[in-house]
Coordinates of C-alpha atoms in Angstrom, one line a residue:
M177 CA 182.0 145.5 -178.0
G178 CA 179.9 145.8 -174.8
T179 CA 182.2 148.4 -173.3
T180 CA 182.2 150.5 -176.4
L181 CA 178.4 150.5 -176.6
M182 CA 178.4 151.4 -172.9
L183 CA 180.5 154.4 -173.5
V184 CA 178.2 155.5 -176.4
A185 CA 175.2 155.1 -174.0
V186 CA 177.0 157.3 -171.4
V187 CA 177.5 160.1 -173.9
E188 CA 173.9 159.9 -175.2
A189 CA 172.5 159.9 -171.6
F190 CA 174.8 162.8 -170.6
I191 CA 173.6 164.9 -173.5
G192 CA 169.9 164.1 -172.9
I193 CA 170.1 164.5 -169.1
S194 CA 171.8 167.9 -169.6
G195 CA 169.0 169.1 -171.9
N196 CA 166.2 167.9 -169.7
T197 CA 167.8 169.2 -166.6
F198 CA 168.1 172.6 -168.3
I199 CA 164.3 172.6 -169.1
A200 CA 163.5 171.6 -165.5
L201 CA 165.8 174.2 -163.9
V202 CA 164.6 177.1 -166.1
N203 CA 160.9 176.4 -165.3
F204 CA 161.6 175.8 -161.6
M205 CA 163.5 179.1 -161.3
G206 CA 160.7 180.9 -163.1
W207 CA 158.2 179.2 -160.7
I208 CA 160.2 180.4 -157.7
K209 CA 160.5 184.0 -159.1
S210 CA 156.9 184.5 -160.1
K211 CA 155.3 182.3 -157.4
K212 CA 153.3 180.5 -160.1
I213 CA 153.8 178.1 -163.0
A214 CA 152.1 178.2 -166.3
S215 CA 150.4 175.1 -167.7
M216 CA 152.9 174.7 -170.5
D217 CA 155.8 174.9 -168.0
S218 CA 154.3 172.3 -165.7
I219 CA 154.0 169.9 -168.6
L220 CA 157.5 170.5 -169.8
T221 CA 158.9 170.2 -166.3
S222 CA 157.1 166.9 -165.7
L223 CA 158.2 165.6 -169.1
A224 CA 161.8 166.6 -168.4
M225 CA 161.9 165.0 -165.0
S226 CA 160.4 161.7 -166.3
R227 CA 163.0 161.6 -169.1
I228 CA 165.9 162.2 -166.7
C229 CA 164.7 159.2 -164.6
L230 CA 164.2 157.2 -167.8
Q231 CA 167.7 157.9 -169.1
C232 CA 169.2 157.1 -165.7
I233 CA 167.4 153.7 -165.6
I234 CA 168.4 152.8 -169.2
L235 CA 172.0 153.7 -168.3
L236 CA 171.9 151.7 -165.1
D237 CA 170.5 148.7 -167.1
C238 CA 173.4 149.0 -169.6
F239 CA 175.9 149.2 -166.8
I240 CA 174.6 146.1 -165.0
M241 CA 174.4 144.1 -168.2
V242 CA 178.1 144.8 -169.1
Q243 CA 179.6 144.8 -165.6
Y244 CA 177.4 142.3 -163.7
P245 CA 176.0 139.8 -166.3
D246 CA 175.1 137.3 -163.6
T247 CA 172.9 139.8 -161.8
Y248 CA 171.4 140.9 -165.0
N249 CA 170.5 137.3 -165.9
I250 CA 168.9 136.1 -162.7
G251 CA 169.1 138.8 -160.1
K252 CA 166.0 139.8 -158.2
E253 CA 167.1 143.5 -158.5
M254 CA 166.3 143.4 -162.2
R255 CA 162.6 143.2 -161.4
I256 CA 162.9 146.6 -159.7
I257 CA 164.8 148.1 -162.7
D258 CA 162.1 146.6 -165.1
F259 CA 159.4 148.2 -163.0
F260 CA 161.0 151.7 -162.9
W261 CA 162.0 151.5 -166.6
T262 CA 158.4 150.7 -167.6
L263 CA 157.0 153.4 -165.2
T264 CA 159.3 156.2 -166.4
N265 CA 158.8 155.1 -170.0
H266 CA 155.0 155.4 -169.8
L267 CA 155.3 158.7 -167.8
S268 CA 157.5 160.2 -170.5
V269 CA 155.1 159.1 -173.3
W270 CA 151.9 160.2 -171.6
F271 CA 153.4 163.6 -170.6
A272 CA 154.5 164.1 -174.2
T273 CA 151.0 163.3 -175.3
C274 CA 149.6 165.9 -172.8
L275 CA 151.9 168.4 -174.5
S276 CA 150.4 167.5 -177.9
I277 CA 146.9 167.8 -176.5
F278 CA 147.8 171.2 -174.9
Y279 CA 149.1 172.5 -178.2
F280 CA 145.9 171.5 -179.9
F281 CA 143.5 173.1 -177.6
K282 CA 145.6 176.3 -177.1
I283 CA 146.3 176.9 -180.8
A284 CA 143.6 175.2 -183.0
N285 CA 140.5 177.1 -183.9
F286 CA 137.3 175.1 -184.0
F287 CA 133.7 176.1 -183.0
H288 CA 132.4 172.8 -181.6
P289 CA 130.9 173.3 -178.1
L290 CA 132.9 170.5 -176.5
F291 CA 136.2 171.9 -178.0
L292 CA 135.4 175.4 -176.8
W293 CA 134.5 174.1 -173.3
I294 CA 137.8 172.2 -173.0
K295 CA 139.7 175.1 -174.5
W296 CA 138.4 177.6 -171.9
R297 CA 139.2 175.2 -169.0
I298 CA 142.4 173.6 -170.3
D299 CA 144.7 175.3 -167.8
K300 CA 142.6 174.0 -164.9
L301 CA 142.5 170.5 -166.3
I302 CA 146.2 170.1 -166.9
L303 CA 147.1 169.3 -163.3
R304 CA 144.4 166.6 -163.1
T305 CA 145.5 165.2 -166.5
L306 CA 149.1 164.9 -165.3
L307 CA 148.0 163.2 -162.1
L308 CA 145.9 160.8 -164.2
C309 CA 148.9 160.0 -166.4
C310 CA 150.8 159.1 -163.2
V311 CA 148.1 156.7 -162.1
L312 CA 147.8 155.1 -165.5
S313 CA 151.6 154.7 -165.8
L314 CA 151.7 153.1 -162.4
C315 CA 148.9 150.6 -163.3
F316 CA 150.6 149.7 -166.5
S317 CA 153.9 149.1 -164.7
L318 CA 152.7 146.7 -162.0
P319 CA 152.6 143.6 -164.2
V320 CA 156.4 143.6 -164.7
T321 CA 156.9 143.2 -160.9
E322 CA 155.8 139.6 -161.2
N323 CA 158.5 137.0 -160.8
L324 CA 157.7 135.7 -164.3
N325 CA 160.8 137.5 -165.6
D326 CA 163.1 135.6 -163.2
D327 CA 162.2 132.2 -164.4
F328 CA 162.2 133.3 -167.9
R329 CA 165.7 134.7 -167.7
R330 CA 166.9 131.4 -166.3
C331 CA 165.2 129.4 -169.0
V332 CA 166.2 131.5 -172.0
K333 CA 169.2 133.6 -171.2
T334 CA 171.2 131.2 -169.0
K335 CA 169.9 128.2 -170.9
E336 CA 169.1 126.4 -167.6
R337 CA 166.1 124.0 -167.4
I338 CA 163.8 124.4 -164.5
N339 CA 161.8 121.2 -163.8
S340 CA 160.8 120.6 -167.4
T341 CA 160.9 122.0 -170.9
L342 CA 157.1 122.6 -170.6
R343 CA 157.6 125.1 -167.8
C344 CA 160.0 127.1 -169.9
K345 CA 157.6 127.2 -172.7
V346 CA 154.9 128.5 -170.4
N347 CA 157.2 131.1 -169.0
K348 CA 158.2 132.1 -172.5
A349 CA 154.6 132.5 -173.7
G350 CA 153.6 134.4 -170.5
H351 CA 156.6 136.7 -170.8
A352 CA 155.9 137.4 -174.5
S353 CA 152.3 138.2 -173.6
V354 CA 153.3 140.8 -170.9
K355 CA 155.8 142.5 -173.2
V356 CA 153.4 142.6 -176.2
N357 CA 150.7 144.1 -174.1
L358 CA 153.0 146.8 -172.7
N359 CA 154.0 147.7 -176.3
L360 CA 150.4 147.8 -177.5
V361 CA 149.3 150.1 -174.6
M362 CA 151.8 152.7 -176.0
L363 CA 149.8 152.8 -179.2
F364 CA 147.0 154.7 -177.5
P365 CA 149.0 157.8 -176.5
F366 CA 150.7 157.7 -180.0
S367 CA 147.2 157.7 -181.6
V368 CA 146.1 160.6 -179.5
S369 CA 149.2 162.6 -180.5
L370 CA 148.7 161.7 -184.1
L371 CA 145.1 162.8 -184.0
S372 CA 146.2 166.1 -182.4
F373 CA 148.7 166.7 -185.2
L374 CA 146.1 166.0 -187.9
L375 CA 143.5 168.3 -186.3
L376 CA 146.2 171.0 -186.0
L377 CA 146.9 170.5 -189.7
L378 CA 143.2 170.9 -190.4
S379 CA 143.0 174.0 -188.3
L380 CA 146.0 175.5 -190.1
W381 CA 144.5 174.7 -193.5
R382 CA 141.2 176.3 -192.5
H383 CA 142.9 179.4 -191.1
T384 CA 145.1 179.8 -194.1
R385 CA 142.2 179.5 -196.4
Q386 CA 140.3 182.2 -194.4
M387 CA 143.3 184.5 -194.6
Q388 CA 143.4 184.1 -198.3
L389 CA 139.7 184.8 -198.7
N390 CA 140.2 188.0 -196.6
A391 CA 143.2 188.9 -198.8
T392 CA 145.5 189.3 -195.7
G393 CA 149.0 188.1 -195.2
S394 CA 149.6 184.4 -194.5
K395 CA 152.3 184.9 -191.9
D396 CA 150.3 186.1 -189.0
P397 CA 150.8 185.1 -185.3
S398 CA 148.2 182.3 -185.5
T399 CA 149.9 180.7 -188.5
T400 CA 153.3 180.9 -186.8
A401 CA 151.9 179.3 -183.7
H402 CA 150.3 176.5 -185.7
I403 CA 153.5 175.7 -187.6
R404 CA 155.6 175.8 -184.4
A405 CA 153.3 173.5 -182.6
M406 CA 153.1 171.1 -185.5
K407 CA 156.9 170.9 -185.7
A408 CA 157.0 169.9 -182.0
V409 CA 154.3 167.3 -182.4
I410 CA 155.7 165.8 -185.6
S411 CA 159.2 165.6 -184.1
F412 CA 157.7 163.7 -181.1
L413 CA 155.8 161.3 -183.4
V414 CA 158.8 160.5 -185.6
L415 CA 161.2 160.0 -182.6
F416 CA 158.5 158.1 -180.8
V417 CA 158.2 155.5 -183.6
A418 CA 161.9 155.0 -183.5
Y419 CA 161.8 154.7 -179.7
C420 CA 159.0 152.1 -179.8
L421 CA 160.9 150.0 -182.3
A422 CA 164.0 150.2 -180.0
F423 CA 161.9 149.4 -176.9
L424 CA 160.4 146.4 -178.8
I425 CA 163.9 145.1 -179.6
A426 CA 165.1 145.5 -176.0
T427 CA 162.0 143.9 -174.5
S428 CA 162.0 141.0 -177.0
S429 CA 165.7 140.4 -176.9
Y430 CA 165.3 137.1 -175.0
F431 CA 164.1 135.6 -178.3
M432 CA 167.3 136.6 -180.2
P433 CA 170.6 134.6 -180.4
E434 CA 172.8 137.5 -179.2
S435 CA 170.4 138.9 -176.7
E436 CA 172.9 141.1 -174.8
L437 CA 173.9 143.0 -178.0
A438 CA 170.3 143.3 -179.0
V439 CA 169.4 144.9 -175.7
M440 CA 172.4 147.3 -176.0
W441 CA 171.6 148.4 -179.5
G442 CA 167.9 148.8 -178.6
E443 CA 168.8 150.9 -175.6
L444 CA 171.2 153.1 -177.6
I445 CA 168.4 153.8 -180.1
A446 CA 166.0 154.4 -177.3
L447 CA 168.2 157.0 -175.7
I448 CA 168.0 159.1 -178.9
Y449 CA 164.4 159.9 -178.3
P450 CA 164.5 161.6 -174.9
S451 CA 167.8 163.2 -175.7
S452 CA 167.1 164.8 -179.0
H453 CA 163.4 165.7 -178.3
S454 CA 164.4 167.8 -175.3
F455 CA 166.6 170.1 -177.5
I456 CA 163.8 170.4 -180.1
L457 CA 161.5 171.6 -177.3
I458 CA 164.1 174.1 -176.1
L459 CA 164.4 175.6 -179.6
G460 CA 160.6 175.6 -180.0
N461 CA 159.9 177.4 -176.7
S462 CA 160.7 181.1 -176.7
K463 CA 161.5 181.3 -172.9
L464 CA 163.7 178.2 -173.0
R465 CA 165.4 179.4 -176.3
Q466 CA 166.2 182.8 -174.8
A467 CA 167.5 181.2 -171.6
S468 CA 169.7 178.9 -173.6
L469 CA 171.1 181.8 -175.6
R470 CA 171.9 183.7 -172.3
V471 CA 173.7 180.6 -171.0
L472 CA 175.7 180.3 -174.3
C473 CA 176.6 183.9 -174.1
K474 CA 177.9 183.6 -170.5
V475 CA 179.9 180.4 -171.4
K476 CA 181.3 182.2 -174.5
A477 CA 182.3 185.2 -172.3
M478 CA 183.9 183.0 -169.7
L479 CA 185.9 181.1 -172.4
K480 CA 186.9 184.4 -174.0
G481 CA 188.0 185.8 -170.6
R482 CA 190.0 182.6 -169.9
N483 CA 191.7 182.9 -173.3
C484 CA 192.5 186.5 -172.8
Q485 CA 194.1 185.6 -169.4
Q486 CA 196.2 182.8 -171.0
H487 CA 197.4 185.2 -173.7
G488 CA 198.3 187.7 -171.1
Q489 CA 200.4 185.2 -169.2
I490 CA 202.2 184.2 -172.4

């Protein structure tokens, strides 16, 4: 069962890493060519790179759990993996939240002075915001480096008693507290993205109403931009909810009877989020969509040429 789930995880990770690598490469090549990178491209590149690292960490965690269960249970190396998983997880979520915020300030139409001030300076603030996300993610990841997890794995997963049952209960409570706090912290970026979506919806409603009052067509560029941004944000929110549930299952697996299977299923569900959302972003971004079409055309031409050569040989 573990080997089968491992193969599924490899397929999911390969698809996700391919999509995120494509996003990073397209934006990096555009940066090299034009000697500058747009704010949107910098967010997408940061998001893609964080998700590549996240998927590699999840895949490594699955591999160690299936192939080296002793190391997974009590190995000191798992503290390093726990740290990088938490770090890349928070980076991915915060960068996606930055994308939602960027969509809101670039597309929405409000006349509040604070909104207009940020809207005019959003391009200059993006780099600082991304750096702030890195600092916050690092701070939130430091608690998992404590050796609390080592004792807890011994007590719960390997069913070994260390000194007394009381110590195991203390470790169990402390471990649960750390994991619950890590999950609760992720509610803040989710709330920010949800607020961005609701404000985009309000902006679209006001814009559509204004267009109707002016007796003009409803499918203008602003309406199209609103709808496209809302699709990207809502897809992130839906996938993020599924990812949070999977992350909760994986991090709380020590309290379940079949903890290894719980972790594997949690990680399989977690891999859906960074994999599928990358392709949604590709389809929703005109530059990435055109680049993907060019790649598909080249692949189709190569396959067609290879088939022609094979028929010629026959």
